[in-house]
Short mmCIF file of C-alpha atoms in Angstrom, two decimals:
data_model
loop_
_atom_site.label_atom_id
_atom_site.label_comp_id
_atom_site.label_asym_id
_atom_site.label_seq_id
_atom_site.Cartn_x
_atom_site.Cartn_y
_atom_site.Cartn_z
CA MET A 273 7.60 4.98 -59.94
CA ILE A 274 11.18 6.24 -59.41
CA LYS A 275 14.13 3.88 -59.74
CA VAL A 276 16.37 3.75 -56.67
CA PRO A 277 19.89 3.19 -58.03
CA THR A 278 21.56 3.40 -54.63
CA LYS A 279 22.61 0.14 -53.03
CA PHE A 280 23.33 -0.86 -49.46
CA SER A 281 26.94 -0.74 -48.41
CA PRO A 282 28.74 -4.11 -47.99
CA GLU A 283 29.35 -3.23 -44.33
CA PHE A 284 25.67 -2.70 -43.62
CA ILE A 285 24.62 -5.82 -45.54
CA GLU A 286 27.03 -7.86 -43.42
CA GLU A 287 25.72 -6.25 -40.23
CA TYR A 288 22.11 -6.79 -41.27
CA TYR A 289 22.71 -10.41 -42.27
CA ASN A 290 24.46 -11.26 -39.00
CA ILE A 291 21.62 -9.81 -36.94
CA VAL A 292 18.77 -11.55 -38.78
CA SER A 293 20.75 -14.78 -39.07
CA ASP A 294 21.25 -14.91 -35.31
CA MET A 295 17.61 -13.98 -34.79
CA VAL A 296 16.35 -16.81 -37.01
CA PHE A 297 18.78 -19.64 -36.26
CA LEU A 298 19.73 -18.95 -32.64
CA ASN A 299 16.30 -17.87 -31.48
CA LYS A 300 13.32 -18.61 -33.71
CA ILE A 301 14.29 -22.04 -35.01
CA ASN A 302 15.57 -23.15 -31.61
CA GLU A 303 12.26 -22.11 -30.06
CA TYR A 304 10.34 -24.30 -32.48
CA ASN A 305 10.76 -28.07 -32.48
CA ASP A 306 9.35 -30.09 -35.32
CA GLU A 307 10.67 -33.56 -36.07
CA THR A 308 8.83 -34.12 -39.35
CA ALA A 309 11.04 -35.06 -42.29
CA GLU A 310 9.59 -32.24 -44.41
CA TYR A 311 10.49 -29.59 -41.84
CA ARG A 312 14.00 -30.96 -41.36
CA GLU A 313 14.48 -30.84 -45.11
CA PHE A 314 13.18 -27.26 -45.29
CA LYS A 315 15.37 -26.17 -42.36
CA TYR A 316 18.41 -27.57 -44.15
CA TYR A 317 17.40 -25.74 -47.35
CA LEU A 318 16.98 -22.52 -45.38
CA SER A 319 20.41 -22.86 -43.77
CA GLN A 320 22.05 -23.47 -47.17
CA ASN A 321 20.33 -20.56 -48.89
CA PHE A 322 19.83 -18.06 -46.09
CA LEU A 323 22.57 -15.67 -47.24
CA LYS A 324 21.00 -15.47 -50.67
CA ILE A 325 17.48 -15.05 -49.30
CA ILE A 326 18.54 -12.17 -47.04
CA THR A 327 21.05 -10.26 -49.15
CA ALA A 328 20.50 -11.11 -52.84
CA SER A 329 19.22 -8.65 -55.42
CA PHE A 330 15.52 -8.69 -56.18
CA ASN A 331 15.92 -10.59 -59.45
CA GLU A 332 17.84 -13.32 -57.61
CA LEU A 333 15.02 -13.50 -55.06
CA LEU A 334 12.63 -14.32 -57.88
CA ASP A 335 14.85 -17.27 -58.78
CA VAL A 336 14.72 -18.41 -55.16
CA LEU A 337 10.93 -18.07 -55.24
CA THR A 338 10.73 -20.37 -58.26
CA GLU A 339 12.94 -22.90 -56.52
CA VAL A 340 10.94 -22.79 -53.28
CA ASN A 341 7.67 -23.15 -55.17
CA ASN A 342 9.03 -26.25 -56.88
CA LEU A 343 10.46 -27.81 -53.72
CA TYR A 344 7.81 -26.71 -51.21
CA PRO A 345 4.59 -25.80 -53.07
CA ILE A 346 2.74 -26.06 -49.75
CA ILE A 347 4.24 -22.66 -48.79
CA SER A 348 2.76 -20.91 -51.83
CA GLU A 349 -0.49 -22.82 -51.43
CA CYS A 350 -0.94 -21.69 -47.82
CA TYR A 351 0.13 -18.08 -48.11
CA ASN A 352 -0.93 -17.21 -51.65
CA PRO A 353 -3.70 -19.69 -52.45
CA GLN A 354 -5.53 -17.49 -54.98
CA LYS A 355 -2.41 -17.43 -57.13
CA PHE A 356 -1.69 -21.14 -56.52
CA PHE A 357 -5.14 -22.25 -57.69
CA LYS A 358 -5.58 -19.59 -60.36
CA GLY A 359 -6.49 -20.98 -63.76
CA THR A 360 -7.96 -24.25 -62.51
CA ASP A 361 -10.60 -25.43 -64.97
CA LEU A 362 -13.74 -26.16 -62.92
CA ASN A 363 -15.25 -27.99 -65.87
CA GLU A 364 -12.93 -30.85 -64.95
CA ILE A 365 -14.89 -31.44 -61.74
CA SER A 366 -18.39 -31.57 -63.19
CA SER A 367 -19.51 -34.28 -60.73
CA ILE A 368 -18.54 -32.05 -57.79
CA LEU A 369 -20.46 -29.16 -59.32
CA GLU A 370 -23.48 -31.41 -59.81
CA ILE A 371 -23.33 -32.65 -56.22
CA MET A 372 -23.27 -29.05 -55.00
CA SER A 373 -26.39 -28.25 -57.03
CA ILE A 374 -28.47 -31.09 -55.55
CA HIS A 375 -30.70 -30.24 -52.59
CA LEU A 376 -30.34 -32.33 -49.46
CA ARG A 377 -34.00 -33.28 -49.45
CA GLY A 378 -35.65 -36.51 -50.55
CA ASP A 379 -34.22 -40.01 -50.87
CA ALA A 380 -33.71 -39.66 -54.61
CA ASN A 381 -31.46 -36.62 -54.16
CA LEU A 382 -29.51 -38.17 -51.30
CA ASN A 383 -28.96 -41.36 -53.27
CA ARG A 384 -27.89 -39.35 -56.33
CA ILE A 385 -25.22 -37.54 -54.29
CA CYS A 386 -23.87 -40.82 -52.94
CA ALA A 387 -23.85 -42.34 -56.45
CA LEU A 388 -21.78 -39.40 -57.78
CA LYS A 389 -19.14 -39.70 -55.05
CA SER A 390 -16.92 -42.12 -57.01
CA ASP A 391 -16.93 -39.92 -60.13
CA ALA A 392 -16.17 -36.86 -58.01
CA ILE A 393 -13.15 -38.56 -56.43
CA ASN A 394 -11.83 -39.66 -59.83
CA GLU A 395 -12.20 -36.19 -61.34
CA ILE A 396 -10.60 -34.28 -58.50
CA SER A 397 -7.77 -36.84 -58.25
CA ILE A 398 -6.93 -36.23 -61.92
CA VAL A 399 -6.91 -32.46 -61.31
CA ASN A 400 -4.67 -32.87 -58.27
CA ARG A 401 -2.06 -34.87 -60.15
CA ARG A 402 -1.26 -31.57 -61.83
CA LEU A 403 -1.78 -29.28 -58.83
CA GLN A 404 -0.08 -31.43 -56.17
CA SER A 405 -2.19 -29.60 -53.62
CA HIS A 406 -1.90 -30.45 -49.94
CA TYR A 407 -5.42 -29.18 -49.30
CA VAL A 408 -7.08 -30.97 -52.20
CA ASP A 409 -5.34 -34.17 -51.17
CA PHE A 410 -6.65 -33.69 -47.63
CA TYR A 411 -10.20 -33.14 -48.88
CA ILE A 412 -10.00 -36.14 -51.24
CA SER A 413 -9.16 -38.28 -48.22
CA GLU A 414 -12.06 -36.72 -46.33
CA LEU A 415 -14.36 -37.35 -49.29
CA ASN A 416 -13.24 -40.99 -49.46
CA ASN A 417 -14.23 -41.43 -45.83
CA SER A 418 -17.62 -39.72 -46.22
CA ASN A 419 -20.53 -42.17 -46.35
CA ASP A 420 -23.60 -39.93 -46.21
CA ALA A 421 -24.88 -37.28 -48.61
CA HIS A 422 -24.45 -34.40 -46.17
CA SER A 423 -20.75 -35.15 -45.60
CA ILE A 424 -20.11 -35.75 -49.30
CA LYS A 425 -21.69 -32.43 -50.28
CA SER A 426 -19.77 -30.64 -47.51
CA CYS A 427 -16.46 -32.02 -48.83
CA CYS A 428 -17.36 -31.00 -52.37
CA LYS A 429 -18.06 -27.43 -51.21
CA LYS A 430 -14.64 -27.29 -49.55
CA ILE A 431 -12.97 -28.50 -52.73
CA TYR A 432 -14.89 -25.99 -54.85
CA THR A 433 -14.14 -22.97 -52.64
CA THR A 434 -10.48 -23.99 -52.50
CA LEU A 435 -10.13 -24.21 -56.28
CA ASN A 436 -12.41 -21.32 -57.22
CA ASP A 437 -11.80 -18.76 -54.49
CA GLY A 438 -8.50 -19.83 -52.96
CA ASN A 439 -10.23 -20.11 -49.59
CA ILE A 440 -8.23 -22.37 -47.31
CA ASP A 441 -8.21 -23.34 -43.67
CA LEU A 442 -4.73 -22.65 -42.28
CA GLU A 443 -5.37 -25.12 -39.49
CA VAL A 444 -5.19 -27.89 -42.10
CA ALA A 445 -1.66 -26.79 -43.09
CA PRO A 446 1.41 -28.51 -41.61
CA GLU A 447 2.53 -26.86 -38.38
CA TRP A 448 5.96 -25.86 -39.73
CA VAL A 449 4.33 -23.95 -42.60
CA ARG A 450 2.09 -22.07 -40.17
CA GLN A 451 5.17 -21.18 -38.15
CA LEU A 452 6.96 -19.55 -41.10
CA LYS A 453 5.68 -16.06 -40.23
CA ASN A 454 7.12 -16.47 -36.77
CA ILE A 455 10.41 -18.00 -37.93
CA MET A 456 10.95 -15.26 -40.56
CA SER A 457 9.60 -12.53 -38.32
CA TYR A 458 10.09 -9.00 -39.64
CA GLU A 459 8.55 -7.65 -36.44
CA SER A 460 11.46 -9.13 -34.46
CA ILE A 461 14.13 -7.06 -36.23
CA PRO A 462 15.44 -4.38 -33.82
CA SER A 463 14.11 -0.91 -34.68
CA GLU A 464 17.59 0.58 -34.80
CA VAL A 465 18.49 -1.85 -37.61
CA LEU A 466 15.41 -0.90 -39.64
CA ARG A 467 16.22 2.78 -39.14
CA LYS A 468 19.63 2.13 -40.68
CA VAL A 469 17.94 0.79 -43.82
CA GLY A 470 16.53 4.27 -44.43
CA ASP A 471 19.77 5.97 -43.46
CA GLU A 472 21.74 3.79 -45.87
CA LEU A 473 19.59 4.72 -48.87
CA ALA A 474 19.02 8.33 -47.78
CA LEU A 475 16.01 9.01 -49.98
CA ASP A 476 14.47 12.45 -49.73
CA TYR A 477 11.10 11.74 -51.38
CA CYS A 478 8.99 8.63 -51.67
CA PRO A 479 10.00 6.63 -54.76
CA MET A 480 6.36 5.65 -55.27
CA CYS A 481 4.56 9.03 -55.30
CA ASN A 482 7.61 11.34 -55.57
CA GLU A 483 5.68 13.84 -53.46
CA SER A 484 5.88 12.95 -49.76
CA GLN A 485 9.10 13.24 -47.83
CA VAL A 486 10.64 10.09 -46.39
CA GLY A 487 13.42 9.51 -43.93
CA ASN A 488 13.91 8.97 -40.24
CA ILE A 489 12.80 11.79 -37.96
CA THR A 490 14.81 12.55 -34.84
CA ASP A 491 13.56 14.59 -31.92
CA GLU A 492 15.18 15.13 -28.52
CA ASN A 493 14.17 11.77 -27.10
CA ARG A 494 13.77 9.26 -29.89
CA VAL A 495 14.06 8.45 -33.58
CA TYR A 496 10.93 7.73 -35.60
CA ARG A 497 11.77 5.47 -38.50
CA GLN A 498 10.30 5.80 -41.96
CA ALA A 499 7.93 3.22 -43.44
CA LEU A 500 9.45 0.23 -45.20
CA ASP A 501 7.24 -1.51 -47.73
CA HIS A 502 7.62 -5.22 -48.45
CA PHE A 503 7.49 -5.19 -52.24
CA LEU A 504 6.65 -8.90 -52.06
CA PRO A 505 4.15 -8.69 -49.19
CA LYS A 506 5.17 -10.71 -46.16
CA SER A 507 1.61 -12.00 -45.79
CA LYS A 508 1.95 -13.83 -49.14
CA TYR A 509 5.71 -14.40 -49.30
CA PRO A 510 6.82 -14.92 -45.69
CA ILE A 511 10.15 -16.44 -46.71
CA PHE A 512 11.18 -12.98 -47.99
CA SER A 513 10.02 -11.01 -44.94
CA LEU A 514 13.62 -10.27 -43.98
CA SER A 515 15.15 -9.88 -47.47
CA ILE A 516 16.91 -6.54 -47.58
CA TYR A 517 16.14 -5.81 -51.24
CA ASN A 518 12.49 -6.57 -50.62
CA LEU A 519 12.30 -3.53 -48.30
CA ILE A 520 11.38 -0.27 -50.05
CA PRO A 521 11.53 3.01 -48.10
CA CYS A 522 8.35 4.93 -48.87
CA CYS A 523 5.76 7.23 -47.34
CA ASN A 524 3.03 5.98 -45.00
CA THR A 525 0.27 6.78 -47.50
CA CYS A 526 1.79 4.66 -50.28
CA ASN A 527 2.68 1.86 -47.85
CA SER A 528 -0.36 1.60 -45.60
CA LEU A 529 -3.18 3.04 -47.67
CA PHE A 530 -2.45 1.90 -51.22
CA LYS A 531 0.12 -0.91 -51.32
CA ARG A 532 -0.85 -2.88 -48.21
CA ASP A 533 -0.49 -6.60 -49.06
CA LYS A 534 -1.15 -6.40 -52.80
CA ASP A 535 0.70 -9.08 -54.77
CA THR A 536 3.14 -7.21 -57.01
CA LEU A 537 3.91 -10.28 -59.12
CA SER A 538 0.33 -10.82 -60.32
CA PRO A 539 0.12 -8.63 -62.31
CA PRO A 540 3.82 -7.66 -62.42
CA HIS A 541 4.86 -4.30 -60.95
CA ALA A 542 8.11 -2.37 -61.11
CA ASN A 543 10.41 -2.90 -58.14
CA PRO A 544 12.19 0.47 -57.63
CA TYR A 545 15.55 -1.28 -57.12
CA ILE A 546 15.26 -2.73 -60.62
CA GLN A 547 13.00 -0.52 -62.69
CA GLY A 548 11.45 2.93 -62.62
CA SER A 549 9.80 5.49 -64.82
CA ASP A 550 13.02 7.47 -65.24
CA GLU A 551 13.63 6.23 -68.79
CA HIS A 552 10.06 6.96 -69.88
CA VAL A 553 8.07 10.17 -70.33
CA ILE A 554 5.02 9.40 -68.19
CA PHE A 555 3.31 12.80 -67.82
CA ASP A 556 1.20 14.16 -70.68
CA ILE A 557 2.73 17.63 -70.59
CA GLU A 558 1.33 18.64 -73.98
CA ALA A 559 -2.28 18.20 -72.84
CA LEU A 560 -1.58 20.29 -69.73
CA ALA A 561 0.21 22.97 -71.73
CA LEU A 562 -2.68 23.30 -74.20
CA ALA A 563 -5.20 23.52 -71.36
CA MET A 564 -3.19 26.33 -69.79
CA LEU A 565 -2.70 28.10 -73.10
CA TYR A 566 -6.42 28.21 -73.80
CA LYS A 567 -7.31 28.61 -70.14
CA LYS A 568 -9.40 25.46 -70.14
CA GLU A 569 -9.72 24.61 -66.48
CA SER A 570 -11.58 21.39 -67.30
CA GLY A 571 -8.65 20.21 -69.42
CA SER A 572 -5.99 20.92 -66.84
CA ARG A 573 -6.28 17.47 -65.30
CA VAL A 574 -2.91 15.75 -64.89
CA ARG A 575 -2.72 12.67 -67.12
CA PHE A 576 -0.24 9.85 -67.51
CA ILE A 577 1.01 8.34 -70.76
CA ALA A 578 1.04 4.54 -71.01
CA THR A 579 4.66 3.40 -71.16
CA ASN A 580 5.73 0.11 -69.63
CA THR A 581 3.35 -2.48 -68.19
CA ASN A 582 5.18 -2.78 -64.87
CA VAL A 583 5.49 0.98 -64.41
CA ASP A 584 1.87 1.53 -65.47
CA ASN A 585 0.76 -1.01 -62.86
CA ASN A 586 2.65 0.97 -60.20
CA ILE A 587 0.88 4.14 -61.29
CA LYS A 588 -2.46 2.37 -60.84
CA LEU A 589 -1.52 0.67 -57.56
CA PHE A 590 -0.37 3.87 -55.88
CA LYS A 591 -3.32 5.88 -57.24
CA LEU A 592 -0.98 8.45 -58.78
CA LEU A 593 -3.63 9.80 -61.15
CA GLY A 594 -5.79 10.79 -58.21
CA GLY A 595 -2.81 11.88 -56.12
CA TYR A 596 -1.48 14.24 -58.77
CA ASN A 597 -4.94 15.69 -59.27
CA LYS A 598 -5.43 16.63 -55.62
CA ARG A 599 -6.21 20.32 -55.46
CA GLU A 600 -2.93 21.37 -53.81
CA THR A 601 -0.72 19.02 -55.82
CA LYS A 602 -2.27 20.11 -59.13
CA ARG A 603 -1.96 23.75 -58.07
CA GLN A 604 1.78 23.26 -57.51
CA ILE A 605 2.18 21.51 -60.87
CA LEU A 606 0.36 24.26 -62.75
CA ARG A 607 2.43 26.86 -60.89
CA ILE A 608 5.64 25.17 -62.07
CA MET A 609 4.40 25.24 -65.66
CA SER A 610 3.50 28.90 -65.31
CA LEU A 611 7.03 29.63 -64.08
CA PHE A 612 8.49 28.09 -67.24
CA ASN A 613 6.20 30.24 -69.39
CA SER A 614 7.33 33.33 -67.48
CA TYR A 615 10.97 32.45 -67.93
CA TYR A 616 10.76 32.07 -71.68
CA ALA A 617 8.55 35.18 -71.95
CA LYS A 618 10.62 37.63 -69.88
CA TRP A 619 12.94 36.24 -67.20
CA ASN A 620 15.54 34.83 -69.57
CA ALA A 621 16.85 38.36 -70.00
CA THR A 622 17.76 38.64 -66.30
CA MET A 623 18.86 35.12 -65.29
CA THR A 624 20.47 32.06 -66.80
CA TYR A 625 18.48 28.91 -67.44
CA GLU A 626 20.46 27.04 -64.76
CA GLU A 627 19.76 29.78 -62.21
CA PHE A 628 16.07 29.63 -63.07
CA LEU A 629 15.93 25.85 -62.61
CA VAL A 630 17.73 25.82 -59.27
CA ASP A 631 16.45 29.05 -57.67
CA ILE A 632 12.90 29.25 -59.04
CA VAL A 633 11.82 25.73 -59.97
CA ASP A 634 13.89 23.95 -57.30
CA TYR A 635 15.27 21.54 -59.89
CA ASP A 636 18.93 20.55 -59.90
CA SER A 637 19.70 18.41 -62.94
CA SER A 638 22.60 16.80 -61.08
CA LYS A 639 20.14 15.25 -58.62
CA LEU A 640 18.00 12.18 -59.11
CA PRO A 641 14.18 12.40 -59.17
CA TYR A 642 13.77 10.93 -55.67
CA GLU A 643 15.93 13.77 -54.32
CA ILE A 644 13.48 16.41 -55.62
CA ILE A 645 9.80 16.90 -54.89
CA TYR A 646 7.84 16.17 -58.10
CA GLY A 647 11.24 15.35 -59.57
CA LYS A 648 9.86 13.11 -62.32
CA PHE A 649 7.22 15.63 -63.34
CA LYS A 650 9.84 18.37 -63.45
CA MET A 651 12.07 16.14 -65.56
CA ASP A 652 9.29 15.50 -68.10
CA LEU A 653 8.26 19.18 -68.10
CA LEU A 654 11.86 20.32 -68.60
CA ASP A 655 12.25 17.99 -71.58
CA PHE A 656 8.98 19.24 -73.12
CA MET A 657 9.75 22.95 -72.64
CA GLU A 658 13.24 22.61 -74.08
CA LYS A 659 11.84 20.92 -77.20
CA VAL A 660 9.13 23.54 -77.65
CA ASN A 661 11.51 26.49 -77.21
CA ARG A 662 14.47 25.00 -79.04
#
């Protein structure tokens, strides 16, 4: 929700790159031997583009993603199959659908399935000329070699579930593709390096909810590092598991409870390094103000105003409507509004507006929203109150 305009220092980026580069090329790749031509080609591509993959801005990573999808579609197919197969027209495989609908009982049915095999192969082959799917190609070969109705129907079911549901069997994938999670292993990054990610950005409040504090916690014996969300989830985009601008410091609730491994490209969401709600009014302050004015408790629900598709998708993903209507959170929001009413009604005679904002509301206009609890709400409220009382 909140844009994070801070960037990593060149010194830290160099340190981070050197550590993950050694980890991948001196350890992970050396531990894994694969002599297939496809893997050797991918390893060369990785070596030539590793600096970009690890240190580039998020928009540049999207360019890399397009390139990787074009060169190695098997990666997208294995790790994000629902997106890979999305939009496939099942009407193009009518023979496969018919085979699946036929019961495996009676000679007439069994013969009908076998008779439809040739049409099924032709139809799915035409579909796969466009898809270039490793899995579909594998199942076409399996279907070609099937000579009885049971095997033919089984192959057709596999093809259907692959195209319709994105259900795949990772064991059918090339070994080097299955090893990607291990080669680009986020879990292998030393904890002290990940702690420095948070220290470099030094956020005070979660850029997603703008409510929970973030940051590393130090006690006498150890440092507990803050959560780092993979904006492009590593389960679906393993090649970006180590990319520094794919790591978003956030609170545990936003990371583990709401975001999890949701694909933020389908539909598109706002990456805080690129885009935030800062340039939009997102809170419906007028509705809240009217509810307070007429003491309508039922109308005092916090609402959001539709603004930008990407930002709106973040609001939905991180359940901000429910979060800002929690009893305690809403109580704090209504208290802040009440303070503004009190200032304009009586306190402005005894203190300046700037003193009121800093001392009473805990809002310093020189700070960014992620440095202030409910910073974005306070920003929208401040703008509304100034217009009303101008």
